[in-house]
Amino acid sequence: MNASEVTSIWFVVAASVAATYFWRGLGMIIARRLHPDSALSRWFACVAYAVLAGFIARMLTLPEGSLGEVALWDKLVPLACGFAVFYLWGRKMEAGTATAFVVFVSIALWRGHGGT
Amino acid sequence: MADIETQGRGTAWRRGFKAAIGMPSLVLFASMVGFGSLAREASIDLLPTIVTTIGIWGLPGQMVMVEMVAFGAPLFAIAVAVSAANARFLPMTLAITPYLADWRTTWVQRLLFAQLVTLTPWAMALQRWPAMPQTDRVPYYVGFSVMCMVGAITGTILGHELARVLPRPLTLGLIFLSPAFFSMVFAGVRQRAGVLALLAGAAMGPSMHMISPDWGVPVTGLVAGSAAFSLDAYLRRRIAQGGNP
């Protein structure tokens, strides 16, 4: 990282922290005026879900970003194994995540050893 | 009286701290290992990465920030995307404030406490606060949060360091941890509005990113989230009117 990148990362961190805190602070301030199950609250929850789902879908499907070098099926197959364990094992998130991780690393190692 | 209260506060803090040892802090630890690796991959130094964990204190926003830094997105777009990813903190804060109605304190303390609202301790509060005396609630929560933060910071540092030394397949595995974890979280969502928002977001996300890498994430959230919310509201009305959903 050069000097300007170091400065700018702190700007990014500060802006992101403030942008996140905004919701918490606002929630504390308007606490008595808005019900957690009101339409506005439900809308915010929907937006947050959609952002995260869109972001994760992009990370898992598009050949760019931090997992961009991994082939599509090398991400989807571990995920499918994770889902299978999740549903078969009483909806345990930890079990599903761990399975997906192990299958992912196994495939990645196998690809690495196979050579391209 | 003051002495008894202080003493009670100390024990509640400690009990909260102890309650977070084990699964809660372990979940935070593991998810932040993934985050630390992701940040390292985006060539963000260790210190700003740790500050991000403590400051944002919510994995969705943290991940969005780091990935958008890696894409070189403009500051404003990053702030909007991070904010949208963590917008759930508003209804989450609202949901626990009724239990703080009798909390005699200053606004400064209330606003500081708000920083600690994040999924794991929040879920704990919804579960345990109702049965807890008012004076115990905040110290218990703070103790619980401190232990969670210890786990999270340890995980962040470890992930950041491991991504530097581990062979490539394992580093990629650590980066894969976060999206895999959230996929499982999504699979557990049962509310209709949530499911609709997840499906709409997942369908829109990749194509919106191809149209605009800078604004694809926040636009997906606003458009897909609003569409899901509207459809859910429509279905609610239909059901309320006695129609077939």
Coordinates of C-alpha atoms in Angstrom, one line a residue:
Chain A
M1 CA 0.0 0.0 0.0
N2 CA 1.3 3.4 -0.9
A3 CA 0.7 6.6 1.3
S4 CA -2.4 7.8 -0.5
E5 CA -4.0 4.3 -0.4
V6 CA -3.3 4.1 3.4
T7 CA -5.0 7.5 3.9
S8 CA -7.9 6.6 1.8
I9 CA -8.5 3.3 3.5
W10 CA -9.0 5.2 6.8
F11 CA -11.5 7.4 5.0
V12 CA -13.4 4.4 3.8
V13 CA -13.3 2.8 7.2
A14 CA -14.5 6.0 8.9
A15 CA -17.3 6.5 6.4
S16 CA -18.4 2.8 6.7
V17 CA -18.4 2.9 10.5
A18 CA -20.5 6.1 10.5
A19 CA -22.9 4.7 7.8
T20 CA -23.5 1.6 10.0
Y21 CA -23.7 3.5 13.3
F22 CA -26.4 5.7 11.7
W23 CA -29.0 2.9 12.0
R24 CA -28.1 2.0 15.6
G25 CA -28.1 5.6 16.8
L26 CA -31.3 6.4 14.9
G27 CA -32.9 3.3 16.4
M28 CA -32.0 4.4 19.9
I29 CA -33.3 7.9 19.3
I30 CA -36.6 7.1 17.6
A31 CA -37.1 4.0 19.8
R32 CA -40.5 5.1 21.2
R33 CA -41.9 6.4 17.9
L34 CA -41.4 3.3 15.6
H35 CA -42.4 -0.2 16.2
P36 CA -39.9 -2.9 15.4
D37 CA -42.6 -4.7 13.3
S38 CA -43.8 -1.5 11.5
A39 CA -43.8 -1.3 7.7
L40 CA -40.7 0.9 7.7
S41 CA -38.8 -1.5 9.9
R42 CA -39.8 -4.4 7.6
W43 CA -38.7 -2.5 4.6
F44 CA -35.2 -1.9 6.0
A45 CA -34.9 -5.6 6.8
C46 CA -35.9 -6.4 3.2
V47 CA -33.3 -4.0 1.8
A48 CA -30.6 -5.4 4.1
Y49 CA -31.4 -9.0 3.1
A50 CA -31.5 -8.1 -0.6
V51 CA -28.1 -6.4 -0.5
L52 CA -26.5 -9.3 1.3
A53 CA -28.1 -11.9 -1.0
G54 CA -27.1 -10.0 -4.1
F55 CA -23.6 -9.5 -2.9
I56 CA -23.1 -13.2 -1.9
A57 CA -24.7 -14.4 -5.2
R58 CA -22.2 -12.2 -7.1
M59 CA -19.3 -13.5 -5.0
L60 CA -20.3 -17.1 -5.7
T61 CA -21.2 -16.8 -9.4
L62 CA -19.2 -14.1 -11.2
P63 CA -15.6 -14.8 -12.2
E64 CA -14.3 -11.7 -10.5
G65 CA -13.6 -10.4 -7.0
S66 CA -11.8 -12.4 -4.2
L67 CA -13.2 -15.8 -5.3
G68 CA -13.0 -14.9 -9.0
E69 CA -10.2 -17.3 -9.7
V70 CA -12.3 -20.3 -8.5
A71 CA -14.4 -22.0 -11.1
L72 CA -18.2 -21.7 -10.7
W73 CA -18.8 -25.4 -9.9
D74 CA -15.9 -25.4 -7.4
K75 CA -18.0 -23.0 -5.4
L76 CA -21.5 -24.3 -6.1
V77 CA -20.7 -28.0 -5.3
P78 CA -19.3 -27.3 -1.8
L79 CA -22.3 -25.1 -1.2
A80 CA -24.8 -27.8 -2.2
C81 CA -23.0 -30.3 0.1
G82 CA -23.3 -27.7 2.9
F83 CA -27.0 -27.3 2.2
A84 CA -27.5 -31.0 2.2
V85 CA -25.8 -31.4 5.6
F86 CA -27.7 -28.3 6.9
Y87 CA -31.1 -29.8 6.1
L88 CA -30.3 -33.4 7.1
W89 CA -28.7 -32.4 10.4
G90 CA -31.5 -30.4 12.0
R91 CA -30.7 -27.1 10.3
K92 CA -27.4 -26.7 12.1
M93 CA -25.6 -23.7 10.4
E94 CA -22.2 -24.6 11.8
A95 CA -22.4 -28.1 10.4
G96 CA -23.5 -26.8 7.0
T97 CA -20.7 -24.1 6.9
A98 CA -18.0 -26.5 8.0
T99 CA -19.0 -29.1 5.4
A100 CA -19.0 -26.4 2.6
F101 CA -15.6 -25.3 3.8
V102 CA -14.1 -28.8 3.9
V103 CA -15.5 -29.7 0.5
F104 CA -14.3 -26.4 -1.0
V105 CA -10.7 -26.8 0.3
S106 CA -10.6 -30.5 -0.8
I107 CA -11.6 -29.5 -4.3
A108 CA -9.2 -26.5 -4.3
L109 CA -6.3 -28.7 -3.1
W110 CA -7.1 -31.4 -5.6
R111 CA -7.2 -28.9 -8.5
G112 CA -3.9 -27.4 -7.2
H113 CA -2.2 -30.8 -7.2
G114 CA -3.7 -31.8 -10.5
G115 CA -2.1 -28.7 -12.0
T116 CA -3.5 -26.6 -14.8
Chain B
M1 CA -28.2 1.0 47.9
A2 CA -25.6 2.4 45.5
D3 CA -23.1 -0.2 46.7
I4 CA -25.5 -3.1 46.2
E5 CA -26.2 -1.8 42.7
T6 CA -22.6 -1.6 41.8
Q7 CA -21.9 -5.0 43.1
G8 CA -24.9 -6.4 41.2
R9 CA -23.5 -4.7 38.1
G10 CA -20.1 -6.4 38.5
T11 CA -21.6 -9.8 38.8
A12 CA -24.0 -9.4 35.9
W13 CA -21.1 -8.2 33.7
R14 CA -19.1 -11.2 34.7
R15 CA -22.0 -13.6 34.1
G16 CA -22.5 -12.1 30.7
F17 CA -18.8 -12.4 29.9
K18 CA -18.8 -16.0 30.9
A19 CA -22.0 -16.8 29.0
A20 CA -20.3 -15.7 25.8
I21 CA -17.3 -18.0 26.3
G22 CA -17.9 -21.0 24.0
M23 CA -20.4 -21.0 21.1
P24 CA -21.2 -17.3 20.8
S25 CA -17.6 -16.0 20.8
L26 CA -16.6 -19.1 18.7
V27 CA -19.1 -18.2 16.0
L28 CA -17.7 -14.6 16.0
F29 CA -14.2 -15.9 15.9
A30 CA -14.8 -18.3 13.0
S31 CA -16.7 -15.7 10.9
M32 CA -14.0 -13.1 11.5
V33 CA -11.3 -15.5 10.4
G34 CA -13.0 -15.4 7.0
F35 CA -13.3 -11.7 7.1
G36 CA -9.6 -11.2 8.0
S37 CA -8.6 -13.3 5.1
L38 CA -10.9 -11.4 2.8
A39 CA -9.4 -8.0 4.0
R40 CA -5.9 -9.3 3.5
E41 CA -6.9 -10.4 0.0
A42 CA -8.0 -6.8 -0.7
S43 CA -4.6 -5.7 0.6
I44 CA -6.0 -3.8 3.5
D45 CA -3.5 -3.6 6.4
L46 CA -4.1 -5.4 9.7
L47 CA -4.8 -2.3 11.8
P48 CA -7.6 -0.8 9.6
T49 CA -9.0 -4.4 9.4
I50 CA -9.3 -4.7 13.2
V51 CA -10.8 -1.2 13.4
T52 CA -13.3 -2.2 10.8
T53 CA -14.3 -5.3 12.8
I54 CA -14.8 -3.2 16.0
G55 CA -16.3 -0.1 14.3
I56 CA -18.7 -1.7 11.9
W57 CA -19.3 -4.7 14.2
G58 CA -21.5 -6.5 11.7
L59 CA -20.2 -9.0 9.2
P60 CA -22.5 -8.1 6.2
G61 CA -21.3 -4.5 6.1
Q62 CA -17.7 -5.5 6.7
M63 CA -17.7 -7.9 3.8
V64 CA -19.3 -5.4 1.5
M65 CA -16.8 -2.7 2.4
V66 CA -13.8 -4.9 1.8
E67 CA -15.0 -6.3 -1.5
M68 CA -15.8 -2.8 -2.8
V69 CA -12.4 -1.5 -1.7
A70 CA -10.9 -4.4 -3.8
F71 CA -13.0 -3.2 -6.8
G72 CA -11.8 0.3 -6.2
A73 CA -15.4 1.7 -5.8
P74 CA -15.8 5.4 -4.9
L75 CA -16.1 6.3 -1.2
F76 CA -19.7 7.4 -1.4
A77 CA -20.8 4.2 -3.1
I78 CA -19.1 2.1 -0.5
A79 CA -20.7 4.1 2.4
V80 CA -24.2 3.6 0.8
A81 CA -23.7 -0.1 0.2
V82 CA -22.3 -0.7 3.7
S83 CA -25.2 1.2 5.2
A84 CA -27.8 -0.7 3.2
A85 CA -26.2 -4.0 4.1
N86 CA -26.5 -3.1 7.8
A87 CA -29.9 -1.4 7.7
R88 CA -31.2 -4.3 9.8
F89 CA -29.6 -2.7 12.8
L90 CA -32.4 -0.1 12.9
P91 CA -35.3 -2.6 13.5
M92 CA -32.9 -4.7 15.7
T93 CA -32.2 -1.7 17.9
L94 CA -35.9 -0.9 18.0
A95 CA -36.7 -4.5 19.1
I96 CA -34.6 -4.4 22.2
T97 CA -35.1 -0.8 23.4
P98 CA -38.4 -1.5 25.1
Y99 CA -36.4 -3.6 27.6
L100 CA -34.3 -0.5 28.3
A101 CA -37.2 1.8 29.1
D102 CA -36.4 1.9 32.8
W103 CA -32.7 2.2 32.2
R104 CA -31.8 5.4 34.1
T105 CA -28.9 6.8 32.2
T106 CA -27.6 9.6 30.0
W107 CA -28.1 9.8 26.3
V108 CA -24.3 9.5 25.8
Q109 CA -24.4 6.0 27.4
R110 CA -27.5 5.0 25.4
L111 CA -25.8 6.0 22.2
L112 CA -22.6 4.2 23.2
F113 CA -24.6 1.1 24.0
A114 CA -26.2 1.3 20.5
Q115 CA -22.7 0.5 19.0
L116 CA -22.9 -2.9 20.6
V117 CA -26.1 -3.9 18.7
T118 CA -25.1 -6.8 16.5
L119 CA -26.6 -10.2 15.7
T120 CA -25.1 -12.6 18.3
P121 CA -25.5 -10.5 21.5
W122 CA -28.8 -9.1 20.2
A123 CA -30.3 -12.6 19.8
M124 CA -29.1 -13.3 23.3
A125 CA -30.8 -10.2 24.7
L126 CA -34.2 -11.1 23.1
Q127 CA -33.9 -14.5 24.7
R128 CA -32.7 -13.6 28.2
W129 CA -33.5 -10.0 28.9
P130 CA -37.2 -10.4 29.6
A131 CA -36.5 -12.6 32.6
M132 CA -33.6 -10.4 33.8
P133 CA -33.9 -7.5 36.3
Q134 CA -33.5 -4.1 34.6
T135 CA -30.2 -3.3 36.4
D136 CA -28.6 -6.5 35.1
R137 CA -29.5 -6.2 31.5
V138 CA -27.0 -3.7 30.3
P139 CA -23.9 -4.9 32.2
Y140 CA -24.7 -8.5 31.2
Y141 CA -25.0 -7.4 27.6
V142 CA -21.8 -5.5 27.7
G143 CA -19.9 -8.4 29.3
F144 CA -21.3 -10.7 26.7
S145 CA -20.3 -8.3 23.9
V146 CA -16.7 -7.8 25.3
M147 CA -16.1 -11.6 25.1
C148 CA -17.7 -11.7 21.6
M149 CA -15.3 -8.9 20.6
V150 CA -12.3 -10.7 22.0
G151 CA -13.3 -13.7 19.8
A152 CA -13.9 -11.5 16.8
I153 CA -10.6 -9.6 17.1
T154 CA -8.6 -12.8 17.6
G155 CA -10.3 -14.2 14.5
T156 CA -9.7 -11.1 12.4
I157 CA -6.0 -11.1 13.3
L158 CA -5.6 -14.8 12.7
G159 CA -7.5 -14.7 9.3
H160 CA -5.4 -11.7 8.2
E161 CA -2.1 -13.5 9.1
L162 CA -3.1 -16.9 7.8
A163 CA -4.1 -15.5 4.4
R164 CA -0.4 -14.4 4.2
V165 CA 1.2 -17.7 5.0
L166 CA -1.2 -20.5 4.1
P167 CA -1.1 -22.2 0.7
R168 CA -3.6 -20.7 -1.8
P169 CA -6.3 -23.3 -1.6
L170 CA -6.7 -22.9 2.1
T171 CA -6.7 -19.1 1.9
L172 CA -9.4 -19.3 -0.7
G173 CA -11.3 -21.7 1.7
L174 CA -11.1 -19.1 4.5
I175 CA -12.5 -16.4 2.1
F176 CA -15.2 -18.9 1.1
L177 CA -16.2 -19.2 4.8
S178 CA -18.2 -16.0 4.9
P179 CA -20.4 -16.5 1.8
A180 CA -20.9 -20.1 2.9
F181 CA -21.9 -19.1 6.4
F182 CA -24.4 -16.5 5.1
S183 CA -25.9 -19.0 2.6
M184 CA -26.7 -21.3 5.6
V185 CA -28.2 -18.3 7.4
F186 CA -30.3 -17.6 4.4
A187 CA -31.4 -21.3 4.2
G188 CA -32.7 -20.9 7.8
V189 CA -34.8 -17.8 7.0
R190 CA -38.5 -18.6 7.3
Q191 CA -40.3 -15.3 7.2
R192 CA -42.0 -14.7 3.8
A193 CA -40.7 -11.1 3.4
G194 CA -37.2 -12.3 4.1
V195 CA -37.3 -15.2 1.7
L196 CA -38.7 -12.9 -1.1
A197 CA -36.0 -10.3 -0.4
L198 CA -33.2 -13.0 -0.5
L199 CA -34.5 -14.5 -3.8
A200 CA -35.0 -11.1 -5.5
G201 CA -31.5 -9.9 -4.3
A202 CA -29.7 -13.1 -5.3
A203 CA -31.4 -12.9 -8.8
M204 CA -30.6 -9.3 -9.3
G205 CA -27.1 -9.0 -7.7
P206 CA -24.8 -10.5 -10.3
S207 CA -26.5 -8.8 -13.3
M208 CA -26.5 -5.4 -11.5
H209 CA -22.9 -5.8 -10.7
M210 CA -22.1 -6.4 -14.4
I211 CA -24.0 -3.2 -15.3
S212 CA -22.2 -1.1 -12.6
P213 CA -19.6 -2.6 -10.2
D214 CA -19.8 0.6 -8.1
W215 CA -23.5 0.9 -7.6
G216 CA -24.7 -2.6 -8.3
V217 CA -24.8 -3.6 -4.6
P218 CA -26.8 -0.7 -3.2
V219 CA -29.2 -0.6 -6.2
T220 CA -29.9 -4.3 -5.8
G221 CA -30.7 -3.8 -2.2
L222 CA -33.1 -0.9 -2.8
V223 CA -34.8 -2.3 -5.8
A224 CA -35.0 -6.0 -4.9
G225 CA -35.7 -5.2 -1.2
S226 CA -38.5 -2.7 -2.0
A227 CA -40.0 -5.2 -4.5
A228 CA -39.9 -8.0 -1.9
F229 CA -41.4 -5.7 0.7
S230 CA -44.2 -4.5 -1.6
L231 CA -45.1 -8.1 -2.6
D232 CA -45.1 -9.1 1.0
A233 CA -47.3 -6.1 2.0
Y234 CA -49.7 -7.0 -0.9
L235 CA -49.9 -10.6 0.3
R236 CA -50.5 -9.4 3.9
R237 CA -53.4 -7.3 2.7
R238 CA -54.9 -10.2 0.6
I239 CA -54.7 -12.5 3.6
A240 CA -56.1 -9.9 6.0
Q241 CA -59.1 -9.5 3.5
G242 CA -59.6 -13.2 3.7
G243 CA -58.5 -13.9 0.1
N244 CA -56.4 -16.7 -1.0
P245 CA -52.7 -15.8 -0.8

